Short mmCIF file of C-alpha atoms in Angstrom, two decimals:
data_model
loop_
_atom_site.label_atom_id
_atom_site.label_comp_id
_atom_site.label_asym_id
_atom_site.label_seq_id
_atom_site.Cartn_x
_atom_site.Cartn_y
_atom_site.Cartn_z
CA UNK A 1 1.01 -12.51 2.86
CA UNK A 2 1.37 -14.20 6.23
CA UNK A 3 2.65 -12.57 9.39
CA UNK A 4 0.85 -10.45 11.96
CA UNK A 5 -2.89 -10.87 11.65
CA UNK A 6 -2.68 -14.04 9.58
CA UNK A 7 -4.67 -16.23 11.96
CA UNK A 8 -8.44 -16.26 11.97
CA UNK A 9 -8.80 -16.32 15.77
CA UNK A 10 -6.76 -15.30 18.80
CA UNK A 11 -4.48 -17.87 20.40
CA UNK A 12 -5.90 -19.59 23.49
CA UNK A 13 -3.34 -18.76 26.18
CA UNK A 14 -5.53 -18.97 29.29
CA UNK A 15 -3.68 -22.06 30.49
CA UNK A 16 -0.25 -20.83 29.51
CA UNK A 17 2.25 -22.00 26.93
CA UNK A 18 5.62 -23.65 27.15
CA UNK A 19 7.41 -20.95 25.18
CA UNK A 20 7.11 -17.44 23.74
CA UNK A 21 9.05 -16.95 20.49
CA UNK A 22 10.54 -13.45 20.11
CA UNK A 23 12.13 -12.22 16.88
CA UNK A 24 12.86 -9.10 14.84
CA UNK A 25 10.38 -8.58 12.01
CA UNK A 26 11.82 -8.28 8.51
CA UNK A 27 10.69 -5.72 5.95
CA UNK A 28 8.62 -7.07 3.02
CA UNK A 29 10.48 -8.14 -0.09
CA UNK A 30 10.42 -5.44 -2.77
CA UNK A 31 10.10 -7.95 -5.60
CA UNK A 32 6.91 -9.41 -4.11
CA UNK A 33 5.50 -7.83 -0.92
CA UNK A 34 2.99 -10.67 -0.63
CA UNK A 35 5.74 -13.12 0.31
CA UNK A 36 6.37 -13.59 4.01
CA UNK A 37 9.96 -12.44 4.76
CA UNK A 38 9.82 -14.29 8.09
CA UNK A 39 8.58 -17.64 6.77
CA UNK A 40 11.51 -19.50 8.36
CA UNK A 41 10.56 -18.17 11.77
CA UNK A 42 7.16 -19.78 11.24
CA UNK A 43 8.83 -23.03 10.12
CA UNK A 44 11.00 -23.07 13.25
CA UNK A 45 8.04 -22.24 15.48
CA UNK A 46 6.02 -25.13 14.04
CA UNK A 47 8.97 -27.52 14.31
CA UNK A 48 9.70 -26.55 17.92
CA UNK A 49 6.02 -26.83 18.84
CA UNK A 50 5.87 -30.33 17.34
CA UNK A 51 9.06 -31.39 19.16
CA UNK A 52 7.71 -30.17 22.50
CA UNK A 53 4.36 -31.90 21.94
CA UNK A 54 6.26 -35.10 21.30
CA UNK A 55 8.23 -34.78 24.53
CA UNK A 56 5.21 -34.01 26.71
CA UNK A 57 2.76 -36.31 24.87
CA UNK A 58 0.42 -33.42 24.07
CA UNK A 59 -2.26 -33.73 21.37
CA UNK A 60 -1.53 -32.16 17.99
CA UNK A 61 -4.05 -29.37 18.58
CA UNK A 62 -2.52 -28.28 21.91
CA UNK A 63 -1.05 -24.80 21.62
CA UNK A 64 2.32 -25.18 23.33
CA UNK A 65 3.95 -21.99 22.00
CA UNK A 66 3.15 -18.40 21.09
CA UNK A 67 4.45 -15.97 18.52
CA UNK A 68 2.87 -12.87 17.11
CA UNK A 69 1.95 -14.17 13.67
CA UNK A 70 -0.98 -15.78 15.50
CA UNK A 71 -2.54 -12.46 16.48
CA UNK A 72 -6.01 -11.91 15.07
CA UNK A 73 -6.72 -8.96 12.78
CA UNK A 74 -8.88 -6.90 15.12
CA UNK A 75 -7.24 -7.77 18.44
CA UNK A 76 -5.43 -5.41 20.75
CA UNK A 77 -2.01 -6.71 19.73
CA UNK A 78 -0.07 -5.26 22.63
CA UNK A 79 -2.57 -6.49 25.20
CA UNK A 80 -2.47 -10.00 23.73
CA UNK A 81 1.34 -10.00 23.71
CA UNK A 82 1.40 -8.82 27.31
CA UNK A 83 -0.97 -11.60 28.37
CA UNK A 84 1.13 -14.17 26.51
CA UNK A 85 4.34 -12.93 28.18
CA UNK A 86 2.66 -13.23 31.57
CA UNK A 87 1.47 -16.79 30.96
CA UNK A 88 4.35 -18.46 29.16
CA UNK A 89 7.03 -20.59 30.83
CA UNK A 90 10.11 -19.95 28.70
CA UNK A 91 11.17 -16.97 26.58
CA UNK A 92 12.99 -17.97 23.36
CA UNK A 93 14.64 -14.97 21.63
CA UNK A 94 16.02 -15.43 18.12
CA UNK A 95 19.14 -13.28 18.25
CA UNK A 96 20.24 -11.50 15.08
CA UNK A 97 21.82 -8.13 14.26
CA UNK A 98 18.31 -6.73 13.72
CA UNK A 99 17.08 -8.10 17.06
CA UNK A 100 19.73 -6.26 19.03
CA UNK A 101 18.93 -2.89 17.46
CA UNK A 102 15.12 -3.20 17.36
CA UNK A 103 13.36 -1.71 20.37
CA UNK A 104 10.26 -3.91 20.00
CA UNK A 105 11.75 -7.41 20.53
CA UNK A 106 14.15 -5.95 23.10
CA UNK A 107 11.05 -4.60 24.85
CA UNK A 108 9.55 -8.10 24.89
CA UNK A 109 12.77 -9.43 26.43
CA UNK A 110 12.88 -6.69 29.06
CA UNK A 111 9.21 -7.24 29.97
CA UNK A 112 9.87 -10.95 30.54
CA UNK A 113 13.02 -10.20 32.54
CA UNK A 114 11.00 -7.96 34.84
CA UNK A 115 8.59 -10.83 35.39
CA UNK A 116 11.49 -13.10 36.33
CA UNK A 117 13.00 -10.49 38.62
CA UNK A 118 9.76 -10.30 40.59
CA UNK A 119 9.49 -14.10 40.83
CA UNK A 120 10.67 -16.12 43.85
CA UNK A 121 11.27 -19.42 42.00
CA UNK A 122 14.73 -20.97 41.87
CA UNK A 123 16.73 -21.07 38.64
CA UNK A 124 14.57 -18.20 37.40
CA UNK A 125 16.90 -16.95 34.67
CA UNK A 126 17.05 -20.36 33.01
CA UNK A 127 13.59 -19.46 31.74
CA UNK A 128 15.28 -17.51 28.92
CA UNK A 129 16.67 -19.83 26.23
CA UNK A 130 18.38 -17.71 23.55
CA UNK A 131 19.01 -18.98 20.03
CA UNK A 132 21.55 -17.66 17.52
CA UNK A 133 19.28 -17.08 14.53
CA UNK A 134 21.61 -15.02 12.33
CA UNK A 135 25.33 -14.67 13.23
CA UNK A 136 26.59 -11.41 14.66
CA UNK A 137 29.97 -9.78 14.01
CA UNK A 138 32.57 -10.61 16.63
CA UNK A 139 32.55 -7.00 17.89
CA UNK A 140 28.79 -7.22 18.59
CA UNK A 141 29.02 -10.24 20.88
CA UNK A 142 27.37 -9.85 24.30
CA UNK A 143 26.84 -12.13 27.27
CA UNK A 144 23.43 -13.01 25.82
CA UNK A 145 24.73 -13.89 22.37
CA UNK A 146 27.55 -15.94 23.88
CA UNK A 147 24.91 -17.85 25.84
CA UNK A 148 23.08 -18.51 22.57
CA UNK A 149 26.30 -19.93 21.13
CA UNK A 150 26.72 -22.24 24.14
CA UNK A 151 23.41 -23.89 23.25
CA UNK A 152 24.98 -25.78 20.35
CA UNK A 153 28.49 -24.51 19.76
CA UNK A 154 29.60 -28.09 19.18
CA UNK A 155 27.17 -28.62 16.28
CA UNK A 156 28.74 -27.97 12.89
CA UNK A 157 27.45 -24.89 11.12
CA UNK A 158 25.56 -23.32 14.03
CA UNK A 159 28.11 -20.72 15.16
CA UNK A 160 29.12 -19.82 11.61
CA UNK A 161 25.68 -19.67 9.99
CA UNK A 162 23.04 -19.48 12.72
CA UNK A 163 19.96 -21.63 13.08
CA UNK A 164 18.05 -19.87 10.28
CA UNK A 165 20.50 -21.16 7.67
CA UNK A 166 20.38 -24.65 9.17
CA UNK A 167 16.58 -24.51 9.00
CA UNK A 168 16.62 -23.43 5.34
CA UNK A 169 19.24 -25.79 3.88
CA UNK A 170 18.61 -29.51 3.44
CA UNK A 171 22.32 -30.28 3.78
CA UNK A 172 22.18 -29.06 7.39
CA UNK A 173 19.04 -31.01 8.30
CA UNK A 174 20.74 -33.40 10.79
CA UNK A 175 22.37 -30.44 12.57
CA UNK A 176 19.09 -28.53 12.63
CA UNK A 177 17.19 -31.46 14.12
CA UNK A 178 19.90 -31.99 16.75
CA UNK A 179 19.65 -28.36 17.90
CA UNK A 180 15.86 -28.40 17.68
CA UNK A 181 15.78 -31.40 20.02
CA UNK A 182 18.09 -29.65 22.49
CA UNK A 183 15.92 -26.55 22.59
CA UNK A 184 12.74 -28.60 23.03
CA UNK A 185 14.33 -30.59 25.87
CA UNK A 186 15.58 -27.43 27.59
CA UNK A 187 12.17 -25.76 27.33
CA UNK A 188 10.18 -28.74 28.62
CA UNK A 189 12.58 -29.52 31.47
CA UNK A 190 12.62 -25.93 32.70
CA UNK A 191 8.83 -25.65 32.49
CA UNK A 192 8.29 -28.92 34.35
CA UNK A 193 11.03 -28.65 37.01
CA UNK A 194 10.75 -24.93 37.76
CA UNK A 195 7.19 -23.91 36.80
CA UNK A 196 6.73 -20.15 36.57
CA UNK A 197 3.38 -18.98 37.98
CA UNK A 198 1.32 -16.65 35.76
CA UNK A 199 1.96 -13.03 36.61
CA UNK A 200 1.49 -9.51 35.33
CA UNK A 201 4.19 -8.07 33.08
CA UNK A 202 4.56 -4.48 31.86
CA UNK A 203 3.38 -3.72 28.35
CA UNK A 204 6.12 -3.79 25.77
CA UNK A 205 5.66 -0.10 24.91
CA UNK A 206 4.53 1.00 28.38
CA UNK A 207 7.46 3.31 29.01
CA UNK A 208 7.94 4.37 25.43
CA UNK A 209 6.34 7.49 24.00
CA UNK A 210 7.79 8.79 20.77
CA UNK A 211 7.67 12.56 20.51
CA UNK A 212 7.32 14.39 17.24
CA UNK A 213 10.99 15.44 17.45
CA UNK A 214 12.26 11.88 18.02
CA UNK A 215 10.06 10.16 15.44
CA UNK A 216 11.58 8.02 12.70
CA UNK A 217 8.16 7.33 11.22
CA UNK A 218 4.82 9.15 11.40
CA UNK A 219 1.23 7.99 11.05
CA UNK A 220 -1.06 10.85 9.98
CA UNK A 221 -4.84 10.52 10.15
CA UNK A 222 -7.21 12.54 7.97
CA UNK A 223 -10.62 11.71 9.42
CA UNK A 224 -13.49 13.67 10.95
CA UNK A 225 -14.09 13.69 14.68
CA UNK A 226 -17.34 12.60 16.32
CA UNK A 227 -18.50 16.20 16.43
CA UNK A 228 -18.03 16.61 12.68
CA UNK A 229 -20.18 13.72 11.44
CA UNK A 230 -23.93 13.10 11.60
CA UNK A 231 -25.16 11.50 14.81
CA UNK A 232 -26.57 8.48 12.93
CA UNK A 233 -23.13 7.25 11.78
CA UNK A 234 -22.09 3.79 12.98
CA UNK A 235 -21.15 3.72 16.69
CA UNK A 236 -17.51 3.25 17.62
CA UNK A 237 -16.13 4.65 14.35
CA UNK A 238 -15.48 8.27 15.32
CA UNK A 239 -14.16 9.71 18.57
CA UNK A 240 -13.11 13.02 20.07
CA UNK A 241 -9.86 13.05 18.11
CA UNK A 242 -9.11 12.05 14.53
CA UNK A 243 -6.29 9.79 15.69
CA UNK A 244 -8.87 7.56 17.43
CA UNK A 245 -10.73 6.77 14.20
CA UNK A 246 -11.82 3.11 13.88
CA UNK A 247 -13.08 2.66 10.30
CA UNK A 248 -14.17 -0.92 11.00
CA UNK A 249 -15.96 -0.04 14.22
CA UNK A 250 -16.45 -2.79 16.78
CA UNK A 251 -14.40 -5.28 14.73
CA UNK A 252 -11.15 -3.59 15.74
CA UNK A 253 -9.94 -3.20 19.30
CA UNK A 254 -7.54 -0.36 18.47
CA UNK A 255 -7.70 2.78 16.33
CA UNK A 256 -6.45 2.29 12.76
CA UNK A 257 -3.37 4.44 13.42
CA UNK A 258 -2.25 2.13 16.24
CA UNK A 259 -2.12 -0.85 13.88
CA UNK A 260 0.13 1.11 11.52
CA UNK A 261 2.32 2.32 14.40
CA UNK A 262 2.70 -1.21 15.79
CA UNK A 263 3.79 -2.45 12.37
CA UNK A 264 6.39 0.32 12.02
CA UNK A 265 7.68 -0.25 15.55
CA UNK A 266 8.09 -3.98 14.91
CA UNK A 267 10.24 -2.98 11.94
CA UNK A 268 12.43 -0.94 14.28
CA UNK A 269 11.06 2.57 13.67
CA UNK A 270 10.14 4.86 16.58
CA UNK A 271 6.68 6.06 15.54
CA UNK A 272 4.54 9.10 16.27
CA UNK A 273 0.78 9.43 15.58
CA UNK A 274 -0.90 12.72 14.73
CA UNK A 275 -3.94 14.12 12.95
CA UNK A 276 -3.38 15.87 9.64
CA UNK A 277 -4.71 19.08 11.21
CA UNK A 278 -1.86 18.96 13.77
CA UNK A 279 0.83 17.47 11.55
CA UNK A 280 2.61 20.73 10.78
CA UNK A 281 5.85 20.04 8.93
CA UNK A 282 6.38 16.56 10.40
CA UNK A 283 5.62 14.82 7.08
CA UNK A 284 8.38 16.83 5.45
CA UNK A 285 10.89 15.32 7.89
CA UNK A 286 9.80 11.69 8.25
CA UNK A 287 8.55 8.81 6.15
CA UNK A 288 4.82 8.59 6.75
CA UNK A 289 1.58 6.79 6.03
CA UNK A 290 -1.43 9.08 5.56
CA UNK A 291 -4.71 7.33 6.46
CA UNK A 292 -7.63 9.00 4.70
CA UNK A 293 -11.27 8.59 5.62
CA UNK A 294 -13.16 9.62 2.42
CA UNK A 295 -15.84 11.22 4.60
CA UNK A 296 -13.33 13.98 5.34
CA UNK A 297 -14.42 15.54 2.01
CA UNK A 298 -18.12 15.31 2.78
CA UNK A 299 -18.05 19.01 3.67
CA UNK A 300 -16.26 21.82 1.89
CA UNK A 301 -14.04 22.76 4.85
CA UNK A 302 -12.62 19.24 5.14
CA UNK A 303 -12.10 19.03 1.40
CA UNK A 304 -10.28 22.37 1.38
CA UNK A 305 -7.99 21.38 4.26
CA UNK A 306 -7.15 18.01 2.70
CA UNK A 307 -6.41 19.62 -0.65
CA UNK A 308 -3.88 21.94 1.00
CA UNK A 309 -2.14 18.97 2.61
CA UNK A 310 -2.06 16.94 -0.60
CA UNK A 311 -0.54 19.82 -2.59
CA UNK A 312 2.68 19.69 -0.59
CA UNK A 313 2.76 15.97 0.11
CA UNK A 314 6.35 14.62 -0.15
CA UNK A 315 7.02 11.44 -2.12
CA UNK A 316 7.74 9.55 1.08
CA UNK A 317 4.22 10.04 2.44
CA UNK A 318 2.12 7.07 1.29
CA UNK A 319 -1.64 7.78 1.27
CA UNK A 320 -4.16 5.01 1.94
CA UNK A 321 -7.91 5.41 1.44
CA UNK A 322 -9.82 3.33 4.00
CA UNK A 323 -13.50 2.39 3.65
CA UNK A 324 -15.60 -0.19 5.47
CA UNK A 325 -17.50 -2.21 2.89
CA UNK A 326 -19.79 -3.36 5.72
CA UNK A 327 -21.08 0.18 6.20
CA UNK A 328 -24.35 0.60 4.25
CA UNK A 329 -23.40 4.19 3.50
CA UNK A 330 -20.21 3.09 1.73
CA UNK A 331 -22.03 2.01 -1.39
CA UNK A 332 -24.36 4.98 -1.34
CA UNK A 333 -21.89 7.78 -0.67
CA UNK A 334 -18.58 6.49 0.66
CA UNK A 335 -17.27 5.29 -2.70
CA UNK A 336 -18.21 8.60 -4.27
CA UNK A 337 -16.16 10.46 -1.65
CA UNK A 338 -13.29 7.99 -2.13
CA UNK A 339 -13.33 8.73 -5.87
CA UNK A 340 -13.15 12.43 -5.07
CA UNK A 341 -10.10 11.88 -2.82
CA UNK A 342 -8.45 9.82 -5.56
CA UNK A 343 -9.03 12.66 -8.03
CA UNK A 344 -7.53 15.16 -5.57
CA UNK A 345 -4.43 12.98 -5.28
CA UNK A 346 -4.21 12.76 -9.06
CA UNK A 347 -4.38 16.54 -9.32
CA UNK A 348 -1.63 16.75 -6.72
CA UNK A 349 0.58 14.69 -9.05
CA UNK A 350 0.56 11.61 -6.84
CA UNK A 351 0.40 7.98 -8.01
CA UNK A 352 -2.96 6.29 -7.65
CA UNK A 353 -3.62 5.67 -3.97
CA UNK A 354 -4.44 2.21 -2.68
CA UNK A 355 -7.95 1.67 -1.34
CA UNK A 356 -8.86 -0.95 1.27
CA UNK A 357 -12.37 -1.95 2.37
CA UNK A 358 -11.80 -4.83 4.81
CA UNK A 359 -9.97 -5.09 8.14
CA UNK A 360 -7.79 -8.12 7.13
CA UNK A 361 -6.80 -6.31 3.94
CA UNK A 362 -5.91 -3.21 5.96
CA UNK A 363 -3.72 -5.13 8.43
CA UNK A 364 -1.95 -7.19 5.77
CA UNK A 365 -0.97 -4.22 3.61
CA UNK A 366 0.66 -2.30 6.47
CA UNK A 367 4.21 -3.76 6.28
CA UNK A 368 4.29 -3.03 2.55
CA UNK A 369 3.21 0.61 3.00
CA UNK A 370 5.62 1.27 5.87
CA UNK A 371 8.51 -0.21 3.90
CA UNK A 372 7.60 1.75 0.76
CA UNK A 373 7.44 5.03 2.71
CA UNK A 374 10.84 4.32 4.21
CA UNK A 375 12.28 3.41 0.79
CA UNK A 376 10.94 6.60 -0.81
CA UNK A 377 12.35 8.68 2.04
CA UNK A 378 15.83 7.22 1.66
CA UNK A 379 15.63 7.72 -2.10
CA UNK A 380 14.14 11.22 -2.28
CA UNK A 381 14.70 13.09 0.98
CA UNK A 382 17.14 15.98 0.64
CA UNK A 383 20.51 15.53 2.27
CA UNK A 384 20.80 17.94 5.16
CA UNK A 385 24.09 19.83 4.84
CA UNK A 386 26.34 19.82 7.86
CA UNK A 387 26.63 23.11 9.72
CA UNK A 388 30.16 22.24 10.72
CA UNK A 389 32.68 24.67 9.13
CA UNK A 390 34.64 23.21 6.25
CA UNK A 391 38.33 22.67 6.95
CA UNK A 392 40.71 23.52 4.10
CA UNK A 393 43.35 20.83 3.89
CA UNK A 394 46.86 21.16 2.41
CA UNK A 395 47.43 19.47 -0.94
CA UNK A 396 50.54 17.67 -2.05
CA UNK A 397 52.56 19.62 -4.57
CA UNK A 398 50.94 22.95 -3.68
CA UNK A 399 52.88 25.12 -1.19
CA UNK A 400 50.76 26.91 1.35
CA UNK A 401 51.14 30.67 1.80
CA UNK A 402 53.47 31.66 4.57
CA UNK A 403 51.74 31.96 7.90
CA UNK A 404 48.55 30.23 6.72
CA UNK A 405 46.61 28.33 9.33
CA UNK A 406 43.83 25.78 9.20
CA UNK A 407 40.77 26.06 11.43
CA UNK A 408 39.69 23.26 13.68
CA UNK A 409 41.21 21.47 16.60
CA UNK A 410 44.17 19.15 16.33
CA UNK A 411 41.87 16.16 16.43
CA UNK A 412 39.82 17.46 13.50
CA UNK A 413 42.74 17.83 11.08
#
């Protein structure tokens, strides 16, 4: 599937871009997780980039825009996004109901606003050009969404359907191209008349730390620490804590758990990372992905601890066995340990676990696993009964005993 990590190399943003496209990521489609649920965002991005190139006479290979589907597999995603936000001229948010309730794209917007606030240029807030991507209910309208409507409120179909529908449907092609031209003109004029100097912006998740109690999603890591593996293992793979495990070593800028957490956060889920040794009962309360390094069962203590965890694994915890096929020891021993983990899962009455051996494969499967964990949680998690006292209500046709009262305040009856 396309999406985050689809490009082969990082975007060149050293010289800045005309626009940064911000949007709310969609969950993978259940009927075929390989399909890109945000393909029309990519279509719009390409169309807007081409329109801007045409207006500024830029060559076809000039990167005039940025959006996160261009991030490379092993990059530090948040660092790259932060650099892009600090180098772009115009921020283009695609407003939708999901955008306004998703902390990640709202974090991108807030980071860019802080950059504008610190700037001394005139007309600074024109550097945000909002687009109505999917219509919002009338009661959800804000000053920002009304501004998005002003962009093309006179174009038929835009206010009622949003630009996504106009992009998708051939019958709306003239309207789509009219709005596309307006956005391209607005972006280029702002960038050329009121250039925004490159500057530092806060990281999108800089002020956000999700505690165990507040988590809506959990990433659990079952991997040895540096002290628990032989000294001759590949450098950069193991660290002081299990959560810092990098199965693909120097090819990945972040620990494996961070890639999973970033995926979940882009889907709107506040995410907490923990080792399986410290997980406690958190997996019983939250949808989770359990990352398993097969080398955890290379000693009897690790195998025993993992077996205890797997025995009580809820249906909404999705295990993933991760091996690096580039590690010479994978063929010799790693696959044997992976087979042992798979057998342990089978004995624990779990479906066959997926196994990945390459970094691109690992990154691409993440949205599917996060969505499946969430789906299983909604389907199988027990409903927590309310501790509020039940209020007995009078029934028509049944007289109440004399002097009977009903608990609760007047407003509760």
